[in-house]
Short mmCIF file of C-alpha atoms and ligand atoms in Angstrom, two decimals:
data_model
loop_
_atom_site.label_atom_id
_atom_site.label_comp_id
_atom_site.label_asym_id
_atom_site.label_seq_id
_atom_site.Cartn_x
_atom_site.Cartn_y
_atom_site.Cartn_z
CA MET C 1 6.68 1.60 -30.02
CA ASP C 2 3.20 2.89 -30.78
CA LEU C 3 1.11 3.19 -27.52
CA LYS C 4 -2.81 2.52 -27.88
CA LEU C 5 -5.23 3.47 -25.41
CA TYR C 6 -8.98 2.77 -25.06
CA ASP C 7 -10.74 6.30 -24.85
CA THR C 8 -14.13 6.00 -22.96
CA LEU C 9 -15.43 9.10 -25.04
CA THR C 10 -15.10 7.36 -28.41
CA ARG C 11 -15.30 3.89 -26.95
CA GLU C 12 -12.23 3.04 -29.12
CA LYS C 13 -8.82 1.86 -28.67
CA GLN C 14 -6.66 4.58 -30.40
CA PRO C 15 -3.12 5.48 -31.00
CA PHE C 16 -1.86 7.76 -28.43
CA VAL C 17 -0.61 11.12 -29.64
CA PRO C 18 0.28 13.65 -27.30
CA LEU C 19 -0.51 17.12 -27.76
CA ASP C 20 2.84 18.31 -26.93
CA PRO C 21 5.51 15.25 -26.73
CA SER C 22 7.77 17.37 -24.85
CA ARG C 23 5.12 17.69 -22.05
CA VAL C 24 2.89 14.66 -21.74
CA ARG C 25 -0.02 15.57 -19.27
CA MET C 26 -2.24 13.19 -17.33
CA TYR C 27 -4.68 14.02 -14.65
CA VAL C 28 -6.19 11.68 -12.36
CA CYS C 29 -8.99 12.26 -9.84
CA GLY C 30 -7.49 11.54 -6.26
CA PRO C 31 -9.00 10.64 -3.06
CA THR C 32 -11.35 12.65 -0.67
CA VAL C 33 -9.51 12.49 2.48
CA TYR C 34 -11.79 11.70 5.47
CA ASP C 35 -10.72 8.03 6.00
CA PHE C 36 -8.26 5.36 5.24
CA ALA C 37 -8.17 4.60 1.67
CA HIS C 38 -9.71 1.28 0.80
CA ILE C 39 -8.31 -1.17 -1.62
CA GLY C 40 -10.64 -0.12 -4.31
CA ASN C 41 -9.22 3.27 -4.20
CA ALA C 42 -5.80 1.62 -4.78
CA ARG C 43 -6.88 0.32 -8.13
CA PRO C 44 -6.49 3.84 -9.87
CA VAL C 45 -3.47 4.59 -8.08
CA ILE C 46 -1.88 1.35 -9.16
CA VAL C 47 -2.99 1.47 -12.68
CA PHE C 48 -2.41 4.86 -13.61
CA ASP C 49 1.23 4.39 -11.78
CA VAL C 50 1.88 1.87 -14.51
CA LEU C 51 0.90 4.25 -17.27
CA PHE C 52 2.92 7.12 -15.56
CA ARG C 53 5.87 4.72 -15.77
CA LEU C 54 5.14 3.73 -19.14
CA LEU C 55 4.92 7.33 -20.49
CA ARG C 56 8.09 8.41 -18.62
CA HIS C 57 9.91 5.35 -20.36
CA LEU C 58 8.58 6.28 -23.89
CA TYR C 59 8.71 10.25 -23.67
CA GLY C 60 11.57 10.83 -20.97
CA ALA C 61 11.12 11.02 -17.28
CA ASP C 62 11.16 14.71 -17.26
CA LYS C 63 8.63 15.07 -20.07
CA VAL C 64 5.54 13.69 -18.12
CA THR C 65 3.41 15.87 -15.86
CA TYR C 66 1.10 13.50 -13.79
CA VAL C 67 -1.45 15.42 -11.64
CA ARG C 68 -3.52 13.67 -8.93
CA ASN C 69 -5.54 15.88 -6.71
CA ILE C 70 -6.60 15.64 -3.05
CA THR C 71 -10.35 16.64 -2.39
CA ASP C 72 -9.91 18.21 1.04
CA VAL C 73 -13.46 20.20 0.98
CA ASP C 74 -16.53 17.98 1.08
CA ASP C 75 -19.54 17.31 3.12
CA LYS C 76 -18.21 13.95 4.10
CA ILE C 77 -15.11 15.49 5.62
CA ASN C 78 -17.31 18.10 7.45
CA ALA C 79 -19.50 15.35 9.13
CA ARG C 80 -16.41 13.30 10.03
CA ALA C 81 -14.52 16.04 11.72
CA ALA C 82 -17.61 17.18 13.56
CA GLU C 83 -18.20 13.56 14.74
CA ARG C 84 -14.42 13.12 15.77
CA GLY C 85 -14.50 16.53 17.40
CA THR C 86 -11.30 17.49 15.41
CA SER C 87 -10.69 20.40 13.14
CA ILE C 88 -11.24 19.85 9.35
CA ARG C 89 -7.67 20.86 8.66
CA ASP C 90 -6.18 18.22 11.12
CA LEU C 91 -8.45 15.45 9.75
CA THR C 92 -7.56 16.11 6.07
CA GLU C 93 -3.94 16.51 6.96
CA GLU C 94 -3.84 13.20 8.91
CA THR C 95 -5.80 11.41 6.28
CA TYR C 96 -3.61 12.69 3.52
CA ARG C 97 -0.41 11.58 5.23
CA ASN C 98 -1.86 8.20 5.83
CA PHE C 99 -2.74 8.05 2.15
CA LYS C 100 0.79 9.02 1.10
CA GLU C 101 2.32 6.39 3.18
CA ASP C 102 -0.17 3.68 1.99
CA VAL C 103 0.58 4.37 -1.79
CA SER C 104 4.34 4.68 -1.40
CA ALA C 105 4.28 1.31 0.52
CA LEU C 106 2.28 -0.16 -2.46
CA GLY C 107 5.31 1.09 -4.52
CA CYS C 108 3.76 3.68 -6.57
CA LEU C 109 5.55 6.60 -7.77
CA PRO C 110 4.45 10.02 -6.33
CA PRO C 111 2.58 12.13 -8.96
CA THR C 112 4.57 15.27 -10.19
CA VAL C 113 1.82 17.42 -8.49
CA GLU C 114 -0.59 16.68 -5.63
CA PRO C 115 -2.70 19.89 -5.71
CA ARG C 116 -5.43 20.34 -2.90
CA ALA C 117 -8.75 21.65 -3.67
CA THR C 118 -8.60 24.26 -0.87
CA GLU C 119 -5.50 25.88 -2.36
CA HIS C 120 -7.45 26.59 -5.83
CA ILE C 121 -10.56 28.34 -4.73
CA ASP C 122 -9.47 31.44 -6.57
CA GLU C 123 -9.18 29.38 -9.72
CA MET C 124 -12.76 27.94 -9.05
CA LYS C 125 -14.23 31.26 -8.65
CA THR C 126 -12.57 32.37 -11.90
CA LEU C 127 -14.01 29.67 -13.79
CA ILE C 128 -17.51 30.04 -12.17
CA GLU C 129 -17.50 33.79 -13.13
CA ARG C 130 -16.48 33.08 -16.76
CA LEU C 131 -19.54 30.51 -16.96
CA VAL C 132 -21.95 32.96 -15.59
CA ALA C 133 -20.60 35.56 -18.21
CA SER C 134 -21.04 33.04 -21.01
CA GLY C 135 -24.28 32.16 -20.06
CA ASN C 136 -23.60 28.68 -18.88
CA ALA C 137 -24.20 29.31 -15.38
CA TYR C 138 -26.57 31.20 -13.27
CA VAL C 139 -26.95 32.57 -9.67
CA ALA C 140 -30.06 31.33 -7.82
CA ASP C 141 -30.88 31.47 -4.22
CA GLU C 142 -27.08 32.20 -3.13
CA HIS C 143 -25.97 28.98 -5.34
CA VAL C 144 -24.27 28.96 -8.76
CA LEU C 145 -25.55 26.46 -10.85
CA PHE C 146 -24.34 25.13 -14.38
CA SER C 147 -27.10 25.13 -16.86
CA VAL C 148 -27.12 21.81 -18.52
CA PRO C 149 -29.18 22.90 -21.41
CA SER C 150 -26.66 25.57 -22.37
CA MET C 151 -24.32 22.77 -23.53
CA LYS C 152 -25.34 21.01 -26.57
CA ASN C 153 -23.01 18.05 -26.19
CA TYR C 154 -23.66 17.32 -22.73
CA GLY C 155 -23.71 13.43 -21.99
CA GLU C 156 -21.47 12.61 -24.55
CA LEU C 157 -19.04 10.69 -22.37
CA SER C 158 -21.54 8.67 -20.52
CA LYS C 159 -23.98 8.46 -23.53
CA ARG C 160 -26.97 7.81 -21.49
CA PRO C 161 -30.47 8.84 -21.99
CA LEU C 162 -31.49 11.92 -20.15
CA ASP C 163 -33.90 10.18 -17.77
CA GLU C 164 -31.34 7.78 -16.68
CA MET C 165 -28.86 10.42 -15.97
CA ILE C 166 -31.35 12.29 -13.86
CA ALA C 167 -31.85 9.06 -11.86
CA GLY C 168 -28.12 8.41 -12.00
CA ALA C 169 -27.09 11.68 -10.72
CA ARG C 170 -29.58 11.32 -7.69
CA VAL C 171 -30.07 15.01 -8.30
CA ASP C 172 -32.53 16.73 -5.89
CA VAL C 173 -34.80 18.59 -7.86
CA ALA C 174 -34.39 21.86 -5.79
CA PRO C 175 -36.81 24.79 -6.46
CA TYR C 176 -33.80 27.11 -7.50
CA LYS C 177 -32.77 24.91 -10.28
CA ARG C 178 -34.08 25.91 -13.79
CA ASP C 179 -33.65 22.44 -15.15
CA PRO C 180 -33.52 19.27 -12.95
CA MET C 181 -30.01 18.28 -14.58
CA ASP C 182 -28.40 21.41 -13.59
CA PHE C 183 -25.44 20.94 -11.17
CA VAL C 184 -24.04 23.03 -8.53
CA LEU C 185 -20.64 24.97 -8.96
CA TRP C 186 -20.85 26.95 -5.72
CA LYS C 187 -23.30 26.64 -2.72
CA PRO C 188 -23.90 28.56 0.49
CA SER C 189 -22.03 27.28 3.88
CA ASN C 190 -23.87 25.93 6.67
CA ARG C 191 -22.75 27.18 10.14
CA GLY C 192 -19.42 25.56 10.93
CA ASP C 193 -18.75 24.56 7.36
CA PRO C 194 -15.66 25.77 5.70
CA SER C 195 -16.57 29.00 3.80
CA TRP C 196 -14.88 31.51 1.40
CA LYS C 197 -16.13 34.82 -0.03
CA SER C 198 -18.52 33.88 -3.00
CA PRO C 199 -18.22 34.68 -6.69
CA SER C 200 -20.74 36.53 -8.61
CA ASP C 201 -21.51 39.08 -6.08
CA ILE C 202 -23.23 36.53 -3.80
CA ARG C 203 -23.12 38.16 -0.49
CA THR C 204 -22.99 35.12 1.88
CA PRO C 205 -19.79 33.03 2.03
CA GLY C 206 -20.01 29.58 0.47
CA ARG C 207 -17.95 26.59 -0.84
CA PRO C 208 -17.57 24.98 -4.04
CA GLY C 209 -19.27 22.04 -5.47
CA TRP C 210 -17.20 19.00 -6.09
CA HIS C 211 -16.82 18.76 -10.02
CA ILE C 212 -15.54 22.23 -10.41
CA GLU C 213 -12.47 21.48 -8.32
CA CYS C 214 -11.09 19.12 -11.12
CA SER C 215 -11.73 21.70 -13.88
CA ALA C 216 -9.81 24.37 -11.68
CA MET C 217 -6.96 22.21 -10.71
CA SER C 218 -6.43 20.55 -14.26
CA TRP C 219 -6.35 24.02 -15.91
CA LYS C 220 -3.85 25.48 -13.33
CA HIS C 221 -1.42 22.61 -13.56
CA LEU C 222 -1.93 21.20 -17.16
CA GLY C 223 -3.71 23.92 -19.07
CA GLU C 224 -7.15 24.28 -20.91
CA THR C 225 -6.63 20.90 -22.67
CA PHE C 226 -4.50 17.87 -22.00
CA ASP C 227 -3.67 14.26 -23.01
CA ILE C 228 -5.03 12.06 -20.36
CA HIS C 229 -7.73 12.20 -17.73
CA GLY C 230 -8.34 9.15 -15.40
CA GLY C 231 -10.32 7.69 -12.59
CA GLY C 232 -12.40 4.82 -11.68
CA ILE C 233 -15.57 3.92 -13.93
CA ASP C 234 -17.90 5.41 -11.26
CA LEU C 235 -16.64 8.88 -12.14
CA VAL C 236 -17.77 8.84 -15.83
CA PHE C 237 -21.17 10.02 -14.64
CA PRO C 238 -21.76 12.42 -13.22
CA HIS C 239 -18.26 13.73 -12.15
CA HIS C 240 -16.30 13.60 -15.51
CA GLU C 241 -19.30 14.52 -17.71
CA ASN C 242 -19.62 17.62 -15.52
CA GLU C 243 -15.82 18.42 -15.71
CA ILE C 244 -16.16 18.23 -19.56
CA ALA C 245 -19.00 20.49 -19.53
CA GLN C 246 -17.41 23.15 -17.16
CA SER C 247 -13.90 23.13 -18.82
CA CYS C 248 -15.27 23.08 -22.47
CA CYS C 249 -17.84 26.02 -21.96
CA ALA C 250 -15.11 27.81 -20.10
CA PHE C 251 -12.40 27.48 -22.46
CA HIS C 252 -14.43 27.44 -25.63
CA THR C 253 -12.82 23.88 -26.50
CA ASP C 254 -14.49 20.77 -27.70
CA ARG C 255 -12.20 18.53 -25.75
CA MET C 256 -10.93 18.72 -22.35
CA ALA C 257 -8.86 15.79 -22.57
CA SER C 258 -7.85 13.81 -25.59
CA THR C 259 -8.18 10.37 -23.93
CA TRP C 260 -10.61 9.58 -21.10
CA MET C 261 -9.50 6.38 -19.22
CA HIS C 262 -11.74 4.57 -16.50
CA ASN C 263 -10.64 1.44 -14.31
CA GLY C 264 -13.03 -1.15 -13.64
CA PHE C 265 -14.43 -1.69 -10.14
CA LEU C 266 -12.93 -3.95 -7.53
CA GLN C 267 -14.97 -6.50 -5.69
CA VAL C 268 -13.81 -8.46 -2.56
CA GLU C 269 -14.08 -12.31 -2.81
CA GLY C 270 -16.94 -12.03 -5.35
CA GLU C 271 -18.94 -9.39 -3.58
CA LYS C 272 -19.38 -5.46 -3.71
CA MET C 273 -17.18 -4.13 -0.84
CA SER C 274 -19.19 -2.43 1.70
CA LYS C 275 -19.11 -1.73 5.46
CA SER C 276 -22.49 -3.37 5.94
CA LEU C 277 -21.23 -6.59 4.50
CA GLY C 278 -18.04 -6.56 6.71
CA ASN C 279 -15.87 -6.95 3.74
CA PHE C 280 -14.46 -3.51 3.74
CA VAL C 281 -10.73 -3.84 3.32
CA THR C 282 -8.30 -0.74 3.69
CA ILE C 283 -4.94 -0.63 1.99
CA ARG C 284 -3.46 -0.42 5.41
CA GLU C 285 -5.04 -3.80 6.28
CA VAL C 286 -3.65 -5.49 3.15
CA LEU C 287 -0.08 -4.01 3.84
CA ALA C 288 -0.16 -5.35 7.40
CA ASP C 289 -0.29 -8.97 5.85
CA TRP C 290 1.51 -8.56 2.54
CA PRO C 291 4.34 -6.76 0.80
CA GLY C 292 3.06 -3.66 -1.03
CA ASP C 293 4.60 -5.11 -4.41
CA VAL C 294 2.51 -8.31 -3.93
CA ALA C 295 -0.66 -6.25 -3.45
CA ARG C 296 0.27 -4.15 -6.72
CA LEU C 297 1.16 -7.27 -8.72
CA ALA C 298 -2.20 -8.83 -7.55
CA MET C 299 -3.94 -5.81 -8.74
CA LEU C 300 -2.29 -5.88 -12.17
CA SER C 301 -3.08 -9.45 -12.83
CA SER C 302 -6.49 -8.19 -14.29
CA HIS C 303 -6.64 -5.97 -17.15
CA TYR C 304 -7.63 -2.28 -15.73
CA ARG C 305 -10.89 -2.07 -17.66
CA GLN C 306 -12.24 -5.39 -16.39
CA PRO C 307 -13.82 -5.71 -12.91
CA ILE C 308 -11.24 -7.20 -10.41
CA ASN C 309 -12.05 -9.80 -7.86
CA TRP C 310 -9.87 -9.25 -4.79
CA THR C 311 -9.08 -12.48 -3.09
CA LEU C 312 -6.67 -14.10 -0.71
CA LYS C 313 -5.94 -16.65 -3.34
CA GLY C 314 -4.85 -14.04 -5.75
CA LEU C 315 -2.55 -12.56 -3.27
CA GLU C 316 -0.90 -15.87 -2.57
CA GLU C 317 -0.44 -16.33 -6.25
CA ALA C 318 1.07 -12.87 -6.86
CA GLU C 319 3.54 -13.61 -4.02
CA LYS C 320 4.57 -16.87 -5.53
CA ALA C 321 4.94 -15.24 -8.91
CA LEU C 322 6.68 -12.30 -7.71
CA ALA C 323 9.18 -14.65 -5.65
CA SER C 324 9.75 -16.78 -8.90
CA PHE C 325 10.63 -13.59 -10.86
CA PHE C 326 13.24 -12.58 -8.48
CA ASP C 327 14.61 -15.95 -8.27
CA ALA C 328 15.08 -16.22 -11.94
CA ALA C 329 16.27 -12.58 -12.46
CA SER C 330 19.77 -11.51 -12.37
CA GLY C 331 21.89 -8.58 -13.76
CA GLY C 332 20.45 -5.78 -15.66
CA ALA C 333 20.54 -2.79 -13.32
CA ASP C 334 18.84 -0.80 -16.11
CA PRO C 335 15.21 -0.60 -15.27
CA THR C 336 13.98 -1.25 -18.75
CA PRO C 337 10.94 -3.61 -19.64
CA ALA C 338 11.46 -6.27 -21.85
CA PRO C 339 10.37 -5.94 -25.42
CA ALA C 340 7.57 -8.25 -25.07
CA VAL C 341 6.56 -6.73 -21.84
CA LEU C 342 6.53 -3.19 -23.19
CA GLU C 343 4.53 -4.32 -26.28
CA ALA C 344 1.83 -5.74 -23.90
CA LEU C 345 1.66 -2.49 -21.81
CA ALA C 346 1.70 -0.30 -24.95
CA ASP C 347 -1.57 -2.35 -26.10
CA ASP C 348 -3.79 -0.45 -23.67
CA LEU C 349 -2.05 -1.45 -20.56
CA ASN C 350 -2.23 -5.14 -20.89
CA THR C 351 -0.82 -5.98 -17.73
CA PRO C 352 -1.95 -9.72 -17.53
CA LYS C 353 -0.25 -10.09 -20.73
CA ALA C 354 2.91 -8.37 -19.49
CA ILE C 355 2.97 -10.61 -16.51
CA ALA C 356 2.54 -13.81 -18.74
CA GLU C 357 5.44 -12.45 -20.66
CA MET C 358 7.54 -12.17 -17.44
CA HIS C 359 6.74 -15.84 -16.56
CA SER C 360 8.31 -16.92 -20.03
CA LEU C 361 11.48 -14.82 -19.14
CA LYS C 362 12.34 -17.17 -16.34
CA ASN C 363 14.91 -18.88 -18.11
CA ALA C 364 18.93 -18.43 -18.61
CA VAL C 365 18.32 -16.33 -21.66
CA GLY C 366 15.53 -14.20 -20.39
CA ARG C 367 17.11 -13.40 -16.75
CA LYS C 368 18.71 -9.88 -17.49
CA ALA C 369 15.50 -8.80 -19.30
CA LEU C 370 13.41 -9.95 -16.37
CA ALA C 371 15.56 -8.07 -14.00
CA GLY C 372 15.20 -4.89 -16.00
CA THR C 373 11.27 -5.32 -16.07
CA LEU C 374 11.29 -5.60 -12.54
CA GLY C 375 13.20 -2.60 -12.15
CA PHE C 376 10.78 -0.77 -14.63
CA PHE C 377 7.77 -1.57 -12.14
CA GLY C 378 9.90 -0.61 -9.15
CA PHE C 379 9.49 -3.99 -7.64
CA ARG C 380 11.55 -4.43 -4.58
CA ARG C 381 13.72 -7.49 -3.82
CA ALA C 382 14.68 -6.72 -0.41
CA GLU C 383 11.27 -6.06 0.84
CA LEU C 384 10.08 -9.26 -0.49
CA ALA C 385 12.89 -11.27 0.88
CA ALA C 386 12.52 -9.88 4.41
CA TRP C 387 8.67 -10.84 4.06
CA ARG C 388 9.60 -14.27 3.00
CA GLU C 389 11.97 -14.54 6.21
CA ARG C 390 9.34 -13.35 8.51
CA HIS C 391 6.72 -15.68 7.02
CA ALA C 392 9.02 -18.85 6.68
CA PRO C 393 6.98 -21.92 7.12
CA GLN C 394 7.81 -23.78 10.25
CA PRO C 395 9.17 -27.52 9.91
CA ALA C 396 6.88 -30.09 11.12
CA LEU C 397 9.75 -31.48 13.11
CA PRO C 398 12.20 -29.74 15.46
CA ALA C 399 15.52 -29.03 13.53
CA ALA C 400 17.48 -31.26 15.76
CA ASP C 401 15.43 -34.30 14.73
CA ILE C 402 15.73 -33.41 10.96
CA GLU C 403 19.63 -33.04 11.40
CA SER C 404 19.81 -36.49 13.13
CA ARG C 405 17.72 -37.97 10.42
CA ILE C 406 19.97 -36.47 7.84
CA ALA C 407 23.09 -38.02 9.70
CA ALA C 408 21.34 -41.45 9.71
CA ARG C 409 20.62 -41.07 5.83
CA ASN C 410 24.23 -39.94 5.32
CA ALA C 411 25.28 -43.25 7.13
CA ALA C 412 23.08 -45.21 5.18
CA ARG C 413 24.48 -43.85 1.90
CA LYS C 414 28.12 -44.43 3.15
CA ASP C 415 27.09 -48.08 3.55
CA LYS C 416 25.47 -47.94 0.15
CA ASN C 417 22.10 -48.90 1.76
CA PHE C 418 20.32 -46.57 -0.76
CA ALA C 419 16.85 -48.16 0.14
CA GLU C 420 17.21 -46.87 3.53
CA SER C 421 18.59 -43.43 2.32
CA ASP C 422 15.83 -42.81 -0.01
CA ARG C 423 13.24 -43.91 2.62
CA ILE C 424 14.69 -41.23 5.27
CA ARG C 425 14.61 -38.59 2.33
CA ASP C 426 11.15 -39.55 1.12
CA GLU C 427 9.75 -39.48 4.66
CA LEU C 428 11.07 -35.93 5.13
CA ALA C 429 9.62 -34.99 1.94
CA ALA C 430 6.27 -36.17 2.85
CA MET C 431 6.53 -33.70 5.93
CA GLY C 432 7.35 -30.93 3.61
CA ILE C 433 11.18 -30.98 4.32
CA VAL C 434 13.26 -30.79 1.25
CA LEU C 435 16.83 -31.98 1.27
CA LYS C 436 19.47 -30.53 -0.93
CA ASP C 437 22.70 -32.29 -1.52
CA SER C 438 25.74 -30.38 -2.53
CA LYS C 439 29.55 -31.07 -2.36
CA ASP C 440 29.58 -29.19 1.11
CA GLY C 441 26.92 -31.43 2.51
CA THR C 442 23.24 -31.63 2.90
CA THR C 443 20.95 -28.84 3.73
CA TRP C 444 17.05 -28.78 4.31
CA GLU C 445 14.40 -26.31 3.91
CA VAL C 446 10.57 -26.30 4.13
CA ALA C 447 8.61 -26.46 0.98
CA ARG C 448 6.47 -23.53 0.53
P1 AMP Y 1 -13.35 8.36 -3.87
O1 AMP Y 1 -12.41 8.99 -2.77
O2 AMP Y 1 -14.46 7.70 -3.50
O3 AMP Y 1 -13.71 9.68 -4.80
O4 AMP Y 1 -12.49 7.47 -4.94
C1 AMP Y 1 -11.15 7.82 -5.49
C2 AMP Y 1 -11.01 6.98 -6.41
O5 AMP Y 1 -11.13 5.54 -6.19
C3 AMP Y 1 -11.84 7.13 -7.75
O6 AMP Y 1 -11.22 7.22 -9.07
C4 AMP Y 1 -12.79 6.32 -7.62
O7 AMP Y 1 -13.51 5.79 -9.02
C5 AMP Y 1 -11.88 4.93 -7.19
N1 AMP Y 1 -12.70 3.88 -6.62
C6 AMP Y 1 -13.49 3.77 -5.53
N2 AMP Y 1 -13.94 2.67 -5.18
C7 AMP Y 1 -13.64 1.95 -6.09
C8 AMP Y 1 -13.64 0.39 -6.33
N3 AMP Y 1 -14.56 -0.43 -5.56
N4 AMP Y 1 -12.96 -0.21 -7.29
C9 AMP Y 1 -12.21 0.50 -8.08
N5 AMP Y 1 -12.11 1.85 -7.96
C10 AMP Y 1 -12.74 2.52 -7.08
ZN1 ZN Y 2 -12.19 14.70 -10.75
#
């Protein structure tokens, strides 16, 4: 099976060839832990979970290393901790715990490593000192800045003209910068901010910039170059552009990762999600109403590179689809995707196609392959069944009334008065109550 992935750097779908097939390496930028994750944050988690499962299937479960970092040092974290009157450590611990609970309830596998930025300060300082030594960074006013003009390929990932990059980065043209595009690798800490001994003989303690974190953590856990680097499309510029600049200059390589992958953005009911519009949805809120697997299937119903419109209707449809898969599937404890599903996923993670293929397996011939496919995705039958039971629609009539009408219908049938027995059945059907006759008698259920 040939895996093809779209690479943002070359803007092409390419055959995926791991640098070392016995150690396939993927890094995905993780959350900044200061608040509950929103449903937009769930998108990269879900998309790259499918890729992780696929790589494990293709190369072997023990041959794939998936690193997703935790950003636990950031100005938003400092501000939120101060606002709440809690320590930074307590805030990041609690938020990280909640995040782990959320993504596990969604049904995503834990990554192989979840490194925290604050545990990699030494690696960041090592990189910073290398960059200063190689002339790619300089110290100014207790900051260390990356010198963008020192890197000739800067801007290759986002391919934006320089003036657009300046506007996009919303860089403050600080007086200590040699070039307005130069970005911070290290900065002094204000009173109360977390701080560490600074690199490069800077006397005052300081803290790292955001971009250097990911260069340090990917280096530590995956090496100087690795196979796949992912995240949301908003990270292409400046975050990933700057990661490339730092890593390639520090290691004298021309590629940080072979494949750059970015998921499209999520909107809620057709609008940009924002607190001010009142349509901000946390993963936790979605999980209060829906099984995690339903949310995951709804997310996968759009191709990862397209924007996705998150709607109630989409969730309702995903719930029906998942229930229909479990109704049709049987046997096949082996969690292997059906060949047509595998083919769709191997074509740049075409999950809408994969889901369509699952629908066409809902027959006697396909039921075993469908069971294997559900196992591959890790969809959980018991969770959906329990949810369905809690959300069983209520009948329009009291059960005793339904039972007495069934008795009247049985009496009519015994008298061969089929006009009357059909009338009773149709009347119940019009109220959404469906009768099922078998040799053991007649049962009823409410249509969904
Ligand atoms: P953040 O915590 O904001 O750094 O985001 C964590 C991850 O979620 C990054 O990969 C972002 O690109 C991604 N992300 C944030 N908002 C959205 C959204 N509305 N749709 C899709 N991905 C998002
Ligand atoms: Zn990152």
